[in-house]
mmCIF file of C-alpha atoms in Angstrom:
data_model
loop_
_atom_site.group_PDB
_atom_site.id
_atom_site.type_symbol
_atom_site.label_atom_id
_atom_site.label_comp_id
_atom_site.label_asym_id
_atom_site.label_seq_id
_atom_site.Cartn_x
_atom_site.Cartn_y
_atom_site.Cartn_z
ATOM 1 C CA ASP A 9 6.365 41.448 -14.256
ATOM 2 C CA ALA A 10 5.852 44.580 -12.156
ATOM 3 C CA LYS A 11 7.629 44.763 -8.824
ATOM 4 C CA THR A 12 5.493 44.762 -5.681
ATOM 5 C CA THR A 13 6.159 46.196 -2.233
ATOM 6 C CA GLN A 14 4.559 44.794 0.893
ATOM 7 C CA PRO A 15 5.148 45.427 4.593
ATOM 8 C CA PRO A 16 7.238 42.600 6.056
ATOM 9 C CA SER A 17 4.847 41.909 8.916
ATOM 10 C CA MET A 18 1.444 42.785 10.327
ATOM 11 C CA ASP A 19 -0.602 41.789 13.338
ATOM 12 C CA CYS A 20 -4.359 41.421 13.597
ATOM 13 C CA ALA A 21 -6.742 40.479 16.395
ATOM 14 C CA GLU A 22 -8.845 37.395 15.900
ATOM 15 C CA GLY A 23 -12.287 38.250 14.568
ATOM 16 C CA ARG A 24 -11.208 41.619 13.219
ATOM 17 C CA ALA A 25 -10.619 42.500 9.582
ATOM 18 C CA ALA A 26 -7.079 42.118 8.294
ATOM 19 C CA ASN A 27 -6.141 44.654 5.613
ATOM 20 C CA LEU A 28 -2.935 43.790 3.759
ATOM 21 C CA PRO A 29 -1.573 46.497 1.458
ATOM 22 C CA CYS A 30 0.498 46.088 -1.688
ATOM 23 C CA ASN A 31 2.142 48.731 -3.841
ATOM 24 C CA HIS A 32 2.656 48.014 -7.532
ATOM 25 C CA SER A 33 3.281 51.454 -8.982
ATOM 26 C CA THR A 34 4.832 50.151 -12.217
ATOM 27 C CA ILE A 35 1.928 47.878 -13.111
ATOM 28 C CA SER A 36 0.976 47.925 -16.779
ATOM 29 C CA GLY A 37 -2.421 47.661 -18.371
ATOM 30 C CA ASN A 38 -2.298 43.949 -19.125
ATOM 31 C CA GLU A 39 -1.127 42.874 -15.686
ATOM 32 C CA TYR A 40 -3.355 41.329 -13.051
ATOM 33 C CA VAL A 41 -2.926 41.468 -9.276
ATOM 34 C CA TYR A 42 -2.815 38.031 -7.645
ATOM 35 C CA TRP A 43 -2.757 37.113 -3.979
ATOM 36 C CA TYR A 44 -1.445 33.848 -2.589
ATOM 37 C CA ARG A 45 -0.707 32.821 0.958
ATOM 38 C CA GLN A 46 1.613 30.236 2.477
ATOM 39 C CA ILE A 47 0.892 28.731 5.845
ATOM 40 C CA HIS A 48 4.124 27.623 7.457
ATOM 41 C CA SER A 49 6.036 25.353 5.010
ATOM 42 C CA GLN A 50 2.857 24.296 3.195
ATOM 43 C CA GLY A 51 2.349 24.876 -0.514
ATOM 44 C CA PRO A 52 1.165 28.370 -1.456
ATOM 45 C CA GLN A 53 -2.587 28.735 -1.711
ATOM 46 C CA TYR A 54 -4.386 30.887 -4.262
ATOM 47 C CA ILE A 55 -6.669 33.493 -2.677
ATOM 48 C CA ILE A 56 -7.957 35.926 -5.271
ATOM 49 C CA HIS A 57 -7.008 37.980 -8.327
ATOM 50 C CA GLY A 58 -8.251 41.063 -10.162
ATOM 51 C CA LEU A 59 -7.525 43.485 -12.980
ATOM 52 C CA LYS A 60 -9.144 46.787 -12.043
ATOM 53 C CA ASN A 61 -12.494 46.092 -10.445
ATOM 54 C CA ASN A 62 -12.851 45.089 -6.835
ATOM 55 C CA GLU A 63 -13.280 41.366 -6.372
ATOM 56 C CA THR A 64 -14.742 39.221 -3.628
ATOM 57 C CA ASN A 65 -14.833 35.500 -3.054
ATOM 58 C CA GLU A 66 -15.423 33.200 -0.121
ATOM 59 C CA MET A 67 -11.937 33.799 1.224
ATOM 60 C CA ALA A 68 -11.296 37.504 0.817
ATOM 61 C CA SER A 69 -11.921 40.797 -0.936
ATOM 62 C CA LEU A 70 -9.501 42.598 -3.206
ATOM 63 C CA ILE A 71 -9.635 46.364 -3.507
ATOM 64 C CA ILE A 72 -7.621 47.895 -6.359
ATOM 65 C CA THR A 73 -7.169 51.657 -6.521
ATOM 66 C CA GLU A 74 -8.443 53.492 -9.572
ATOM 67 C CA ASP A 75 -4.908 54.171 -10.852
ATOM 68 C CA ARG A 76 -4.086 50.495 -10.178
ATOM 69 C CA LYS A 77 -0.863 51.417 -8.423
ATOM 70 C CA SER A 78 -1.848 49.738 -5.184
ATOM 71 C CA SER A 79 -4.251 47.191 -3.793
ATOM 72 C CA THR A 80 -5.494 45.845 -0.477
ATOM 73 C CA LEU A 81 -6.399 42.303 0.408
ATOM 74 C CA ILE A 82 -9.102 42.153 3.061
ATOM 75 C CA LEU A 83 -9.773 39.136 5.239
ATOM 76 C CA PRO A 84 -13.068 40.219 6.808
ATOM 77 C CA HIS A 85 -12.970 38.143 9.991
ATOM 78 C CA ALA A 86 -9.462 36.875 10.585
ATOM 79 C CA THR A 87 -8.982 33.598 12.438
ATOM 80 C CA LEU A 88 -5.881 32.015 13.917
ATOM 81 C CA ARG A 89 -5.713 29.767 10.835
ATOM 82 C CA ASP A 90 -5.179 32.853 8.675
ATOM 83 C CA THR A 91 -1.707 33.287 10.165
ATOM 84 C CA ALA A 92 0.525 32.966 7.097
ATOM 85 C CA VAL A 93 2.800 34.782 4.683
ATOM 86 C CA TYR A 94 0.694 36.657 2.126
ATOM 87 C CA TYR A 95 2.166 37.305 -1.306
ATOM 88 C CA CYS A 96 0.979 39.992 -3.708
ATOM 89 C CA ILE A 97 1.997 39.131 -7.285
ATOM 90 C CA VAL A 98 1.543 41.139 -10.446
ATOM 91 C CA ARG A 99 1.314 38.895 -13.430
ATOM 92 C CA GLU A 100 0.993 39.380 -17.175
ATOM 93 C CA THR A 101 -1.968 37.955 -19.024
ATOM 94 C CA SER A 102 0.362 35.912 -21.197
ATOM 95 C CA GLY A 103 2.669 34.890 -18.387
ATOM 96 C CA SER A 104 2.734 31.533 -16.721
ATOM 97 C CA ARG A 105 5.252 31.688 -13.916
ATOM 98 C CA LEU A 106 4.539 33.267 -10.545
ATOM 99 C CA THR A 107 7.227 35.580 -9.193
ATOM 100 C CA PHE A 108 7.073 35.619 -5.396
ATOM 101 C CA GLY A 109 8.543 38.479 -3.407
ATOM 102 C CA GLU A 110 9.104 38.596 0.332
ATOM 103 C CA GLY A 111 5.422 38.828 1.215
ATOM 104 C CA THR A 112 3.795 39.961 4.461
ATOM 105 C CA GLN A 113 3.853 37.749 7.535
ATOM 106 C CA LEU A 114 0.372 38.142 9.006
ATOM 107 C CA THR A 115 0.007 37.021 12.600
ATOM 108 C CA VAL A 116 -3.519 36.719 13.948
ATOM 109 C CA ASN A 117 -3.541 36.986 17.720
ATOM 110 C CA PRO A 118 -6.206 35.549 20.061
ATOM 111 C CA ASP B 9 -6.160 19.594 -0.167
ATOM 112 C CA SER B 10 -5.244 21.123 -3.542
ATOM 113 C CA GLY B 11 -5.448 17.852 -5.462
ATOM 114 C CA VAL B 12 -1.752 18.019 -6.379
ATOM 115 C CA THR B 13 0.304 15.218 -4.896
ATOM 116 C CA GLN B 14 4.040 15.107 -4.383
ATOM 117 C CA THR B 15 6.290 12.274 -3.303
ATOM 118 C CA PRO B 16 8.281 11.785 -1.226
ATOM 119 C CA LYS B 17 7.421 14.233 1.564
ATOM 120 C CA HIS B 18 10.924 14.176 2.942
ATOM 121 C CA LEU B 19 14.225 13.168 1.434
ATOM 122 C CA ILE B 20 17.613 13.083 3.105
ATOM 123 C CA THR B 21 20.636 12.375 0.969
ATOM 124 C CA ALA B 22 24.349 13.051 0.755
ATOM 125 C CA THR B 23 26.289 15.487 -1.368
ATOM 126 C CA GLY B 24 27.031 14.232 -4.861
ATOM 127 C CA GLN B 25 23.961 12.024 -5.002
ATOM 128 C CA ARG B 26 21.008 12.130 -7.392
ATOM 129 C CA VAL B 27 17.333 12.200 -6.458
ATOM 130 C CA THR B 28 13.994 12.250 -8.248
ATOM 131 C CA LEU B 29 10.974 14.155 -7.029
ATOM 132 C CA ARG B 30 7.567 13.219 -8.331
ATOM 133 C CA CYS B 31 4.443 15.287 -8.896
ATOM 134 C CA SER B 32 0.931 14.319 -9.955
ATOM 135 C CA PRO B 33 -1.166 17.273 -11.083
ATOM 136 C CA ARG B 34 -4.857 17.794 -10.407
ATOM 137 C CA SER B 35 -7.132 15.795 -12.646
ATOM 138 C CA GLY B 36 -7.538 17.627 -15.933
ATOM 139 C CA ASP B 37 -4.629 20.020 -15.453
ATOM 140 C CA LEU B 38 -2.182 20.051 -18.342
ATOM 141 C CA SER B 39 0.456 22.407 -16.943
ATOM 142 C CA VAL B 40 2.958 21.512 -14.255
ATOM 143 C CA TYR B 41 5.305 23.993 -12.605
ATOM 144 C CA TRP B 42 8.246 23.408 -10.290
ATOM 145 C CA TYR B 43 9.342 25.890 -7.638
ATOM 146 C CA GLN B 44 12.195 25.847 -5.141
ATOM 147 C CA GLN B 45 11.977 27.505 -1.738
ATOM 148 C CA SER B 46 15.168 27.914 0.216
ATOM 149 C CA LEU B 47 15.806 30.066 3.276
ATOM 150 C CA ASP B 48 18.014 32.553 1.462
ATOM 151 C CA GLN B 49 16.319 32.653 -1.960
ATOM 152 C CA GLY B 50 12.619 32.513 -1.190
ATOM 153 C CA LEU B 51 10.174 30.904 -3.613
ATOM 154 C CA GLN B 52 11.698 30.654 -7.081
ATOM 155 C CA PHE B 53 10.231 29.341 -10.317
ATOM 156 C CA LEU B 54 12.294 26.568 -11.874
ATOM 157 C CA ILE B 55 10.509 25.191 -14.913
ATOM 158 C CA GLN B 56 7.105 24.618 -16.509
ATOM 159 C CA TYR B 57 5.752 21.821 -18.679
ATOM 160 C CA TYR B 58 2.558 21.882 -20.666
ATOM 161 C CA ASN B 59 1.120 18.644 -21.994
ATOM 162 C CA GLY B 60 4.540 17.007 -22.120
ATOM 163 C CA GLU B 61 6.445 19.922 -23.609
ATOM 164 C CA GLU B 62 8.798 22.289 -21.817
ATOM 165 C CA ARG B 63 7.142 25.701 -21.884
ATOM 166 C CA ALA B 64 9.155 28.036 -19.664
ATOM 167 C CA LYS B 65 12.424 27.953 -17.805
ATOM 168 C CA GLY B 66 13.405 29.947 -14.757
ATOM 169 C CA ASN B 67 16.352 29.762 -12.417
ATOM 170 C CA ILE B 68 16.974 26.065 -12.924
ATOM 171 C CA LEU B 69 20.518 24.801 -12.595
ATOM 172 C CA GLU B 70 22.054 22.642 -15.305
ATOM 173 C CA ARG B 71 22.360 19.842 -12.719
ATOM 174 C CA PHE B 72 18.557 19.817 -12.521
ATOM 175 C CA SER B 73 16.218 18.467 -15.166
ATOM 176 C CA ALA B 74 12.546 17.716 -15.422
ATOM 177 C CA GLN B 75 10.070 15.991 -17.663
ATOM 178 C CA GLN B 76 6.354 15.477 -17.974
ATOM 179 C CA PHE B 77 5.083 12.071 -18.957
ATOM 180 C CA PRO B 78 2.108 11.108 -21.170
ATOM 181 C CA ASP B 79 -0.041 10.565 -18.078
ATOM 182 C CA LEU B 80 0.865 14.188 -17.159
ATOM 183 C CA HIS B 81 2.777 13.410 -14.003
ATOM 184 C CA SER B 82 6.125 15.139 -13.766
ATOM 185 C CA GLU B 83 9.493 14.357 -12.284
ATOM 186 C CA LEU B 84 12.244 16.720 -11.205
ATOM 187 C CA ASN B 85 15.696 15.185 -11.244
ATOM 188 C CA LEU B 86 18.425 16.736 -9.135
ATOM 189 C CA SER B 87 21.971 15.459 -9.575
ATOM 190 C CA SER B 88 25.429 16.113 -8.123
ATOM 191 C CA LEU B 89 23.658 17.464 -5.083
ATOM 192 C CA GLU B 90 25.230 20.204 -3.027
ATOM 193 C CA LEU B 91 24.450 21.420 0.475
ATOM 194 C CA GLY B 92 22.844 24.521 -1.037
ATOM 195 C CA ASP B 93 20.247 22.397 -2.813
ATOM 196 C CA SER B 94 18.573 21.732 0.510
ATOM 197 C CA ALA B 95 15.145 23.296 0.138
ATOM 198 C CA LEU B 96 11.430 22.750 -0.194
ATOM 199 C CA TYR B 97 10.461 21.812 -3.724
ATOM 200 C CA PHE B 98 6.896 22.553 -4.738
ATOM 201 C CA CYS B 99 4.982 21.411 -7.738
ATOM 202 C CA ALA B 100 1.944 23.304 -8.970
ATOM 203 C CA SER B 101 -0.555 22.620 -11.715
ATOM 204 C CA SER B 102 -3.062 24.603 -13.704
ATOM 205 C CA VAL B 103 -5.608 23.935 -16.393
ATOM 206 C CA GLU B 104 -3.994 25.704 -19.302
ATOM 207 C CA ASP B 105 -0.850 27.420 -20.299
ATOM 208 C CA ARG B 106 -0.610 31.192 -20.934
ATOM 209 C CA ARG B 107 -3.986 31.850 -19.436
ATOM 210 C CA LEU B 108 -4.841 33.376 -16.129
ATOM 211 C CA TYR B 109 -5.758 30.180 -14.422
ATOM 212 C CA GLU B 110 -4.626 30.025 -10.859
ATOM 213 C CA GLN B 111 -1.933 27.547 -9.969
ATOM 214 C CA TYR B 112 -2.623 24.924 -7.326
ATOM 215 C CA PHE B 113 0.352 23.879 -5.260
ATOM 216 C CA GLY B 114 1.201 20.516 -3.800
ATOM 217 C CA PRO B 115 2.420 19.989 -0.220
ATOM 218 C CA GLY B 116 6.056 19.980 -1.279
ATOM 219 C CA THR B 117 9.078 17.727 -0.883
ATOM 220 C CA ARG B 118 11.609 18.725 1.737
ATOM 221 C CA LEU B 119 15.093 17.845 0.518
ATOM 222 C CA THR B 120 17.968 17.797 2.976
ATOM 223 C CA VAL B 121 21.474 17.332 1.591
ATOM 224 C CA THR B 122 24.066 16.385 4.204
#
């Protein structure tokens, strides 16, 4: 699986959009971008995934650049409950395991 | 609530002992995955079962073993425990193997080896 690079930490004000970047410059054509988050010591939670088109669901939006070498997870109106470690994972279509990196610790401040 | 259940929530045991962690996947999910999260290693994939068969192996020690039963629940057995085995152990499940179905994680079992 392609390696990802994320900033170790970010802060966001409550009610504002949180934009979490991820670099995956070695991504190959059959690899998807997945985002999970882990609220302190709880099990990781699936957020969203995409291949090359932008995706949106009830939790977040995923913007993937045209060259697919980077992506941004957007939480449109961050709340205190969004404070968590966010993991960007690049995963093959035929793969099953998830390879977690260090992730980004997002802290939403009141 | 992901629908994946894990028992026990906490486990404290001594070095050299053996423990069994249990996982019940979401209804209808055939794949079960085990992950270990320790302070120094982060979240690491251990092993995957699909419909009772071992499908993929990760960084699982020989002292550890797992199985998936006909009712699809899974157990992770850890033996000859060492202090370094202290960690959070997560189970996840998904609908199918080798497809891009998201994995749903349980709440984890916190193992403390003293």
